[in-house]
Coordinates of N, CA and C in Angstrom, one line a residue:
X1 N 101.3 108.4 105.2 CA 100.6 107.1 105.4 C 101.0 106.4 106.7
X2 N 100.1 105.7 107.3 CA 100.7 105.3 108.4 C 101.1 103.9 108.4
X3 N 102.1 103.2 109.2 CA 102.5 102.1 108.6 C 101.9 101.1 108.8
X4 N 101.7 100.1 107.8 CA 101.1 99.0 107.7 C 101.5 97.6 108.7
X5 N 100.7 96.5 109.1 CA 100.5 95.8 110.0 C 100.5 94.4 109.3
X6 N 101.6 93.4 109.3 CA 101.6 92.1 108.9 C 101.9 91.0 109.7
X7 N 101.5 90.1 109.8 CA 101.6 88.8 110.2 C 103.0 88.2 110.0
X8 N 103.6 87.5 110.9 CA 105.2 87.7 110.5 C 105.2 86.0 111.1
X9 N 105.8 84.8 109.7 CA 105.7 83.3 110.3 C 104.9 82.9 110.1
X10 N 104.8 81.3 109.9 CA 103.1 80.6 109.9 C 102.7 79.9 111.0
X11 N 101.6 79.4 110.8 CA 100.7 78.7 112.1 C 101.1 77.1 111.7
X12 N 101.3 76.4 112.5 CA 101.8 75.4 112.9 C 100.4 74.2 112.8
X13 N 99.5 75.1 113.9 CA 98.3 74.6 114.0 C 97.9 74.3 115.7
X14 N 97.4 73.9 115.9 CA 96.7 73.3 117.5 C 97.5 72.5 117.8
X15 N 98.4 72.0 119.1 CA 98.6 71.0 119.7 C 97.8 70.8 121.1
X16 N 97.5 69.6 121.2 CA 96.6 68.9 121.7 C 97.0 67.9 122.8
X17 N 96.9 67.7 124.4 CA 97.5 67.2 124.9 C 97.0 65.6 125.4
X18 N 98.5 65.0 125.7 CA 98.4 63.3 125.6 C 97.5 63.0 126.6
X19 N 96.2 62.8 127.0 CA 95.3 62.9 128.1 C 94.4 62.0 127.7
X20 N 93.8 61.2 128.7 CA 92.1 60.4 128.7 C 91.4 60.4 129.6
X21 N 90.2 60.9 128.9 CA 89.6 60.9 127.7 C 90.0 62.1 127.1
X22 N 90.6 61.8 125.5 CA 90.6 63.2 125.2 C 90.3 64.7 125.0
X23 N 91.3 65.4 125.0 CA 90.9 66.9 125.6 C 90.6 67.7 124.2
X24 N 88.9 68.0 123.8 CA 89.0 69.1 123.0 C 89.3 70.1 122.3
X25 N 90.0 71.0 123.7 CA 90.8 72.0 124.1 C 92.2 71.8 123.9
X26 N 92.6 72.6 122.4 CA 94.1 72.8 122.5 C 94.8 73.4 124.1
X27 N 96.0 72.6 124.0 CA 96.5 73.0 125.3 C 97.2 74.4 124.5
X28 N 97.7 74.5 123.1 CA 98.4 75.6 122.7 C 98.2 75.7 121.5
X29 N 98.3 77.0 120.5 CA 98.2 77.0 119.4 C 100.3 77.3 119.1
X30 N 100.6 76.2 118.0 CA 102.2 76.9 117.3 C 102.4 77.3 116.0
X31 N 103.2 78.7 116.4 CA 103.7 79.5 115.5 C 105.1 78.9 114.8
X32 N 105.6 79.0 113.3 CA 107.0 78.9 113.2 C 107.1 80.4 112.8
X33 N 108.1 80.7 113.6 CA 108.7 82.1 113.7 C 110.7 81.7 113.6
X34 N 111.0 82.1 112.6 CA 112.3 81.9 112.4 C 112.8 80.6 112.7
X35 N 113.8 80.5 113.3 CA 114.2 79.5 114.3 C 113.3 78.5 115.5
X36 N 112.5 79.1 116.0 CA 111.4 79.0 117.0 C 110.7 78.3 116.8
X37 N 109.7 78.2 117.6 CA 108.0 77.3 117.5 C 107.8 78.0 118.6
X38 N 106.9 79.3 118.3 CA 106.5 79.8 119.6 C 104.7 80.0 119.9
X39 N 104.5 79.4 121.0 CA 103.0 78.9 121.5 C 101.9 80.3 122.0
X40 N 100.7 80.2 121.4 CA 100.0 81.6 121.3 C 98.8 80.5 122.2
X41 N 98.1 81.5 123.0 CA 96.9 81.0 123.8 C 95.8 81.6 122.6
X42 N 94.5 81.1 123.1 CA 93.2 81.1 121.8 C 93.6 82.5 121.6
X43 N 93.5 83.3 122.9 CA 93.4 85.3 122.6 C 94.2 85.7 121.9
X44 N 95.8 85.1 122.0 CA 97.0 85.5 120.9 C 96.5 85.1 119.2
X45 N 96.3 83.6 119.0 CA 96.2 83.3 117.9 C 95.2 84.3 117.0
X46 N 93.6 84.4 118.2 CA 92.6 85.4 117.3 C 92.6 86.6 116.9
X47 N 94.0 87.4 117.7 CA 94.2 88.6 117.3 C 95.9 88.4 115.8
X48 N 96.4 87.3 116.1 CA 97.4 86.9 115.2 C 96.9 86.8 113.8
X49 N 95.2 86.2 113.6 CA 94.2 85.8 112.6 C 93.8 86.3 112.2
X50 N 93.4 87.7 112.8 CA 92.7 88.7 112.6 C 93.7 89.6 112.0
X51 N 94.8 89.7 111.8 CA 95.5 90.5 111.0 C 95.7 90.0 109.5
X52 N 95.3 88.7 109.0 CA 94.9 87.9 107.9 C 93.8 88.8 107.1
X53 N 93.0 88.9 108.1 CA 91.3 88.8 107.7 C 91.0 89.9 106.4
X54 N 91.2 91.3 106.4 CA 90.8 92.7 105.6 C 91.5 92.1 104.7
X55 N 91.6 91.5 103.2 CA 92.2 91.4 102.3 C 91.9 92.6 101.4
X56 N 90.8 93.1 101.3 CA 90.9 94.3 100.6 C 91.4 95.3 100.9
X57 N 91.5 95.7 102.6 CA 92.1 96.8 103.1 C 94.1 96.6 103.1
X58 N 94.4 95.1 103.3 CA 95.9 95.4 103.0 C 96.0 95.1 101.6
X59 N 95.8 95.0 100.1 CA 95.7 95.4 99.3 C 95.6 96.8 98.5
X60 N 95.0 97.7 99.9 CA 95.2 99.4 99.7 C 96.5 99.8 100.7
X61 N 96.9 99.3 101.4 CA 97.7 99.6 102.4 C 97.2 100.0 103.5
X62 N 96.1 100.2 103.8 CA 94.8 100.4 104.9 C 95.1 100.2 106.1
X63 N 95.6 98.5 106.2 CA 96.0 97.9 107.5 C 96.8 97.9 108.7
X64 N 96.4 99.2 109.5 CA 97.4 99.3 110.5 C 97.0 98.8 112.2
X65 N 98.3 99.4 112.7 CA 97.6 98.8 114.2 C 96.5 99.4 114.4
X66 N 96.1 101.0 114.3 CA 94.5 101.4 115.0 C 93.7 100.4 114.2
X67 N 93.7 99.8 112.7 CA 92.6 99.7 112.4 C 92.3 98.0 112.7
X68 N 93.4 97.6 113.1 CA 93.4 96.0 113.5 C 92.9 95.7 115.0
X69 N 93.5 96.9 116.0 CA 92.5 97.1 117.2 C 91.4 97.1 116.9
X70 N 91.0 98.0 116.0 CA 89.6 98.5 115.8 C 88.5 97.5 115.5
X71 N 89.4 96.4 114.9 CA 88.6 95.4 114.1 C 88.3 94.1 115.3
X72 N 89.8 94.1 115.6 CA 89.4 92.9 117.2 C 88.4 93.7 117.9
X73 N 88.4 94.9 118.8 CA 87.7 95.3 119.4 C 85.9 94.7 118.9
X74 N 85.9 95.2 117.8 CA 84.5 94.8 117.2 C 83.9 93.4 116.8
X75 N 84.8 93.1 117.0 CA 84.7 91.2 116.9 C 83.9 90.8 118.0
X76 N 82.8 89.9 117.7 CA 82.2 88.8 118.7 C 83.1 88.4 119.8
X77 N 83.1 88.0 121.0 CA 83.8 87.4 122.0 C 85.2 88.1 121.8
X78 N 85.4 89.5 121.7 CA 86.7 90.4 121.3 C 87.1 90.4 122.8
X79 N 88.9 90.3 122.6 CA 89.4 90.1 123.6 C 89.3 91.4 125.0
X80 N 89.5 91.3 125.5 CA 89.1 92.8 126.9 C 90.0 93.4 126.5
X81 N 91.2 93.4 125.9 CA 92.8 94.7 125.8 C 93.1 94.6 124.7
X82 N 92.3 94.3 123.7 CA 92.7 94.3 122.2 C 94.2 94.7 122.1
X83 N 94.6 96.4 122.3 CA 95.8 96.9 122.4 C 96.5 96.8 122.7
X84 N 96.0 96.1 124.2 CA 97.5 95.2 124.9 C 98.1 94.0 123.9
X85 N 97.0 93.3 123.8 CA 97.1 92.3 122.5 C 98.1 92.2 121.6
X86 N 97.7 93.4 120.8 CA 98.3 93.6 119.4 C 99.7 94.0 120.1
X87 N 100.0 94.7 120.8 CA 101.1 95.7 121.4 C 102.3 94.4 121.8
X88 N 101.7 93.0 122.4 CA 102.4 92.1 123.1 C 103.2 91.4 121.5
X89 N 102.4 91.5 120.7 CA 102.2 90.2 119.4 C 103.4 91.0 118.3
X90 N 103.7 92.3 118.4 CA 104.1 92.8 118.1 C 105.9 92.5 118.5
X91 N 105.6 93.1 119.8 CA 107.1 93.0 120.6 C 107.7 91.1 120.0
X92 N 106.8 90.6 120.7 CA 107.3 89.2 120.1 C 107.5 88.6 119.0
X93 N 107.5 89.6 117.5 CA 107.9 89.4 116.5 C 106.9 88.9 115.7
X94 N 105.5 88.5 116.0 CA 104.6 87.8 115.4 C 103.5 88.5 114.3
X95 N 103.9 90.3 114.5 CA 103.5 91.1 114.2 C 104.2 92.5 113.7
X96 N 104.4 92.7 112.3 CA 105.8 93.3 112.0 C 104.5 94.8 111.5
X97 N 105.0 95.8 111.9 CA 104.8 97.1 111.2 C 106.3 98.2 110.2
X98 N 105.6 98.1 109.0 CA 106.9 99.3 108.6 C 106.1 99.7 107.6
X99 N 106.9 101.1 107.1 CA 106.0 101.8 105.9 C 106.8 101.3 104.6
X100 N 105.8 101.0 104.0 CA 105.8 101.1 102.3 C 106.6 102.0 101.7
X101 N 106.5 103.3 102.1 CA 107.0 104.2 101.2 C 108.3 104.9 101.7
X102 N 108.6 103.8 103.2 CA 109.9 104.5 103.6 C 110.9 103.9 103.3
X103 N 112.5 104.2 103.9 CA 113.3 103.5 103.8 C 113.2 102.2 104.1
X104 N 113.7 101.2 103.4 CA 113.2 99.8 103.4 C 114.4 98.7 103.5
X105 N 115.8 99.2 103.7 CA 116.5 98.0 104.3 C 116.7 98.1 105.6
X106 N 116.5 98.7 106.7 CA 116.7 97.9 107.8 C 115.7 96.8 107.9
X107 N 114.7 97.4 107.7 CA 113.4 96.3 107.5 C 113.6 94.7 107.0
X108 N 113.8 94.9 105.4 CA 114.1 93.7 104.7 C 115.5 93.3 105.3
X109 N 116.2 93.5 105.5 CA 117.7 92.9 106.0 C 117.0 92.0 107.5
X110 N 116.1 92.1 107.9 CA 115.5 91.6 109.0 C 114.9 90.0 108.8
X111 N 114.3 89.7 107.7 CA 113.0 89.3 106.4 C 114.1 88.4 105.0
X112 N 113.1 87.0 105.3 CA 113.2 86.6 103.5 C 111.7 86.3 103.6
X113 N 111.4 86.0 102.6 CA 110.0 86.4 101.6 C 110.0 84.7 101.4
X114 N 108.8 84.1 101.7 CA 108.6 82.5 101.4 C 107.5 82.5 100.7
X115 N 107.6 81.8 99.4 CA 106.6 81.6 98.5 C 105.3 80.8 98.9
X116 N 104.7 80.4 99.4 CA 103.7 79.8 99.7 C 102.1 79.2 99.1
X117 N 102.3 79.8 97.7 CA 101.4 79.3 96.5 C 101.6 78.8 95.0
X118 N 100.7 78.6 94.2 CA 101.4 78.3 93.2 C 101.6 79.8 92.2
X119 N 102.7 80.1 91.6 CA 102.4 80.7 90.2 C 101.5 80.5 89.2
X120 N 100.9 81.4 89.0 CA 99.8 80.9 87.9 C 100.0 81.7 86.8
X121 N 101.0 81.8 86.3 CA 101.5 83.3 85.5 C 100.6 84.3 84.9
X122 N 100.6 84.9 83.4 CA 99.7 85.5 82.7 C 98.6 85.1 82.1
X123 N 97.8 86.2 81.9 CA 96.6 86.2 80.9 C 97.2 86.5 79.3
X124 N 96.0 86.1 78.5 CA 96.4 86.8 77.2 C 95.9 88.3 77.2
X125 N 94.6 88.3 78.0 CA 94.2 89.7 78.5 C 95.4 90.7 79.3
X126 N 95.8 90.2 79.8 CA 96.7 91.3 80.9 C 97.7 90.6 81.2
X127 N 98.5 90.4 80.2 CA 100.2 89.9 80.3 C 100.9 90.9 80.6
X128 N 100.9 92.1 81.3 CA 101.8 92.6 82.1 C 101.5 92.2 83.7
X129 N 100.1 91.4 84.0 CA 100.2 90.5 85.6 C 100.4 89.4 85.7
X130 N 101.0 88.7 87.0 CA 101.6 87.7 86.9 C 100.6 87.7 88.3
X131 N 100.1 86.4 88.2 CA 98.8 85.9 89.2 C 99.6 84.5 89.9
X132 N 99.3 84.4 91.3 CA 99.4 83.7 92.1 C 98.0 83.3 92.9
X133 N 98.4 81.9 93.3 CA 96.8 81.9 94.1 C 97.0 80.2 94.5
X134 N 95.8 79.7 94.5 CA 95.6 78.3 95.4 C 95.0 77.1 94.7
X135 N 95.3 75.9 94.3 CA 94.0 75.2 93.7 C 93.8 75.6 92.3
X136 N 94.6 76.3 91.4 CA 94.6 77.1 90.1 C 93.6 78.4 90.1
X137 N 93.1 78.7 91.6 CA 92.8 79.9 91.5 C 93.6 80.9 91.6
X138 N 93.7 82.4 91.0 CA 94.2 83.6 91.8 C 93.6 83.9 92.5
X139 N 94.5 84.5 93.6 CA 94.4 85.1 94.2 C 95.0 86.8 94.4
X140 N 95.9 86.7 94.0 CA 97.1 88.3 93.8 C 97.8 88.3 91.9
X141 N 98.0 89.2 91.5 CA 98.1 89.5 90.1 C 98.9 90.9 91.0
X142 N 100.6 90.8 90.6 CA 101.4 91.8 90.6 C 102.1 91.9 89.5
X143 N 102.9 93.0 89.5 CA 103.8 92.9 88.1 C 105.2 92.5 88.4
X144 N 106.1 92.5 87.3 CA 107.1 91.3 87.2 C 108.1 91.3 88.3
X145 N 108.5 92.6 88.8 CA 109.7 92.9 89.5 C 109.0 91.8 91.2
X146 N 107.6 92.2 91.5 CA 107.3 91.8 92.7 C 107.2 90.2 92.4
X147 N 106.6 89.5 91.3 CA 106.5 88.2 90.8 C 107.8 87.7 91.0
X148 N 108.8 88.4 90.3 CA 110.3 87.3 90.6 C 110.8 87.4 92.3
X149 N 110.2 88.4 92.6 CA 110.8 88.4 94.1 C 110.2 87.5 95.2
X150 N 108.7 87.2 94.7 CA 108.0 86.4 95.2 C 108.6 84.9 95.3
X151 N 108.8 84.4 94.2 CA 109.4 83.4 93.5 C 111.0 83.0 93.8
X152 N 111.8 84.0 93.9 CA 113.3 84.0 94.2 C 113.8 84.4 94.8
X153 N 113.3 85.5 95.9 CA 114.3 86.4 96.8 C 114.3 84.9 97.6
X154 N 114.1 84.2 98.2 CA 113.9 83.2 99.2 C 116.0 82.7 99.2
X155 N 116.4 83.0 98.2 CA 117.8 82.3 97.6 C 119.0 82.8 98.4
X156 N 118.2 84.2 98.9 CA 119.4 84.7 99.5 C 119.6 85.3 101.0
X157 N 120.2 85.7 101.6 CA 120.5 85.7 102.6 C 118.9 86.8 103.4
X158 N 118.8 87.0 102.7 CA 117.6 88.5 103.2 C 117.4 89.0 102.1
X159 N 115.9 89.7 102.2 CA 115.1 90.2 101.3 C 115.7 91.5 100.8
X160 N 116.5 92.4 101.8 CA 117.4 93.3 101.1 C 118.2 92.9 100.1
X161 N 118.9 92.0 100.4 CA 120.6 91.1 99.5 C 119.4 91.2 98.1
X162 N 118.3 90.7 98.2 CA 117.8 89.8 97.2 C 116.9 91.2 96.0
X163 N 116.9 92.3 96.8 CA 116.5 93.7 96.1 C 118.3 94.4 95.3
X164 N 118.8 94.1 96.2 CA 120.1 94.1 95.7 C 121.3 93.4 94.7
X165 N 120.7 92.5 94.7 CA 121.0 91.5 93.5 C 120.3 91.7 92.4
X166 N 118.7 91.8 92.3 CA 118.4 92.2 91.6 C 118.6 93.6 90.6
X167 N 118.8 94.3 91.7 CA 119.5 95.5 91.3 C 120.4 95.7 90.1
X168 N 121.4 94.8 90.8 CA 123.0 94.5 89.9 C 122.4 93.9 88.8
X169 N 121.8 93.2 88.8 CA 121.6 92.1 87.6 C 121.4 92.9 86.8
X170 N 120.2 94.0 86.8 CA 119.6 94.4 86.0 C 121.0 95.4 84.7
X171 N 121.3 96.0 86.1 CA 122.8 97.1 85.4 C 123.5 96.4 84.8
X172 N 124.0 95.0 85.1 CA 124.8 94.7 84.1 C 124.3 94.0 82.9
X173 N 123.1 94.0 83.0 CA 122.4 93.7 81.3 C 122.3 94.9 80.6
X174 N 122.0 95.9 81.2 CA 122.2 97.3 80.4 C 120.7 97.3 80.1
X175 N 119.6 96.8 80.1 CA 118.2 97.1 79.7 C 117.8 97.9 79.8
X176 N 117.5 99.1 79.3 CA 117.2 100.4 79.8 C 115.5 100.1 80.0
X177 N 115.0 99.0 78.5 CA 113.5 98.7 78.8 C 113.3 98.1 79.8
X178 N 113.8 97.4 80.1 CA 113.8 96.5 81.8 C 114.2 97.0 82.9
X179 N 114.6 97.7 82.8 CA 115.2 98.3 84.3 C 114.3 98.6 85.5
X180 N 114.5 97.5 86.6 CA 113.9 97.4 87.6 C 114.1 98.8 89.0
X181 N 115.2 99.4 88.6 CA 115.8 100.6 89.2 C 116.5 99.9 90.2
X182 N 116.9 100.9 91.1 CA 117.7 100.8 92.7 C 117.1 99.7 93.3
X183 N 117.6 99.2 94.4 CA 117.2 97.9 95.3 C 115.9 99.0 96.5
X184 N 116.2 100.1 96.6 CA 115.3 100.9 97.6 C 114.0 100.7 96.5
X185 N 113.7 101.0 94.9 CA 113.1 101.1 94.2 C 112.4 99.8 94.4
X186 N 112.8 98.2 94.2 CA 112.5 97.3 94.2 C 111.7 97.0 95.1
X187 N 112.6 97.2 96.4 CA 112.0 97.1 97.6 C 110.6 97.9 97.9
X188 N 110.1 98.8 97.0 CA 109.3 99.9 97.1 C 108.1 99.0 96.7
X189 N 108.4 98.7 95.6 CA 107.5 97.6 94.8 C 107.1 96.3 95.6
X190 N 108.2 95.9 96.1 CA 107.7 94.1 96.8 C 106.7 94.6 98.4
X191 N 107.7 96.1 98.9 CA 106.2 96.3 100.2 C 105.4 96.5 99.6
X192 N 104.8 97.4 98.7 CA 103.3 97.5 98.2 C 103.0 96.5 98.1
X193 N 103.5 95.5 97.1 CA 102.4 94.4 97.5 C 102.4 93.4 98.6
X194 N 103.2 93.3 99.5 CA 103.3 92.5 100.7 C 102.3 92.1 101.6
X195 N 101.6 93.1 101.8 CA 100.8 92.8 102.8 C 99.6 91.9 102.4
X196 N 99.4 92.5 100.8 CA 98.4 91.4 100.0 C 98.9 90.0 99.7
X197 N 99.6 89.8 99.5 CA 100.5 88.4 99.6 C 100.6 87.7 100.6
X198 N 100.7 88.3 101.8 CA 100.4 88.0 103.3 C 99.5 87.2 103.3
X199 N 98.3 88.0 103.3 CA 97.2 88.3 103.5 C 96.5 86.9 102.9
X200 N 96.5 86.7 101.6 CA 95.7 85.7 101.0 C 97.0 84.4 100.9
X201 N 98.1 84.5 102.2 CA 98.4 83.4 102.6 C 99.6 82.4 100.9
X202 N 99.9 83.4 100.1 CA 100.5 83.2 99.1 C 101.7 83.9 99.3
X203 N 102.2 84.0 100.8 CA 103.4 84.6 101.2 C 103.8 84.6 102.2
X204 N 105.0 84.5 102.8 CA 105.2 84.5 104.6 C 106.3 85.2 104.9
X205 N 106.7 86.3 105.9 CA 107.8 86.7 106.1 C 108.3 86.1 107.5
X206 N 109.7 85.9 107.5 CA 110.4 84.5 108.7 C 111.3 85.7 108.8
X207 N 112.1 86.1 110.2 CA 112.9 85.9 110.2 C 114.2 85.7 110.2
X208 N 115.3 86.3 109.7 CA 116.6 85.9 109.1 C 117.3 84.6 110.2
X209 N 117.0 83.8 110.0 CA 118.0 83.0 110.7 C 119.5 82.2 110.3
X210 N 120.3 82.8 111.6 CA 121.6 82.1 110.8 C 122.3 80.5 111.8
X211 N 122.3 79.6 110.7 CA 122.6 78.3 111.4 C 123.5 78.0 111.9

């Protein structure tokens, strides 16, 4: 599988400069990226926006760089170097690629996991998913191990520590019905659903920053 493509930090929004009469035209669009506030021109932001957009395709794991080129490319008023684009947005951290099914703590040791919507927990229909979303809608329905991580890994130092903690917890209750497995196992479970959690904006990955 080839590795999947996420948006890494939130949008800030437009800033607008002190001028008269005033100016339209954002002078900058700002990212919070870890520590930072870092400033995307219209071209960066639309290709940073555009990795939002396929909600069904990062929900399959679909979402990579070719297909995110592929998708700017085809876009109305699409930027002239898509690939330069994505390739820059990347380097600068705004844009994280790793696989799902590979090893997963250098990755998360990088990454905490910020909740960004509300819990909407279960159905009586399907109380083994646990739904998240906006406004009391869902939007994502994962199962428990990725639900508490959604909800809690934020506590600890990195999204690894926090697959890792989990880990232990579980061994020292002894649950054999519960048993969330290894932290690589956990971690297996919170990438699959990551990019969909990204995606419908009910998640953000920052960063490790130490103060």
């Amino acid at each position: 599988m080839p590795r999947v493509i996420v948006p890494v930090g939130f949008s800030l929004g437009p800033q607008h400069r002190y001028v008269h009469p005033p100016d339209p035209v954002p002078e900058t669009w700002e990212v919070h990226l870890g520590g930072d506030v870092v400033d995307l021109t219209e071209a960066e932001l639309g290709a940073y926006g555009f990795a939002y957009v396929d909600v069904r395709g990062h929900a399959k794991l679909q979402v990579n760089r070719r297909e995110l080129v592929r998708s700017l490319t085809a876009a109305p008023n699409s930027p002239p170097d898509a690939e330069a684009l994505v390739t820059a947005l990347i380097r600068r951290g705004l844009l994280l690629e790793f696989d799902p099914d590979g090893p997963l703590e250098q990755v998360f040791r990088r990454y905490r996991l910020f909740p960004t919507a509300e819990g909407l927990g279960t159905t009586p229909e399907e109380p083994e998913y646990h739904r998240m979303g906006h406004h009391g809608q869902p939007r994502v329905a994962v199962h428990n191990t990725a639900y508490v991580m959604w909800a809690f890994s934020f506590l600890h130092p990195n999204l690894w520590a926090a697959c890792e903690y989990l880990a232990a917890e579980d061994e020292e209750e002894d649950q054999a019905d519960a048993d969330r497995g290894s932290a690589q196992e956990i971690a297996q479970e919170v990438a699959a659903n990551l990019p969909m959690m990204i995606a419908t904006q009910c998640a953000f990955l920052d960063p490790v920053v130490e103060l």
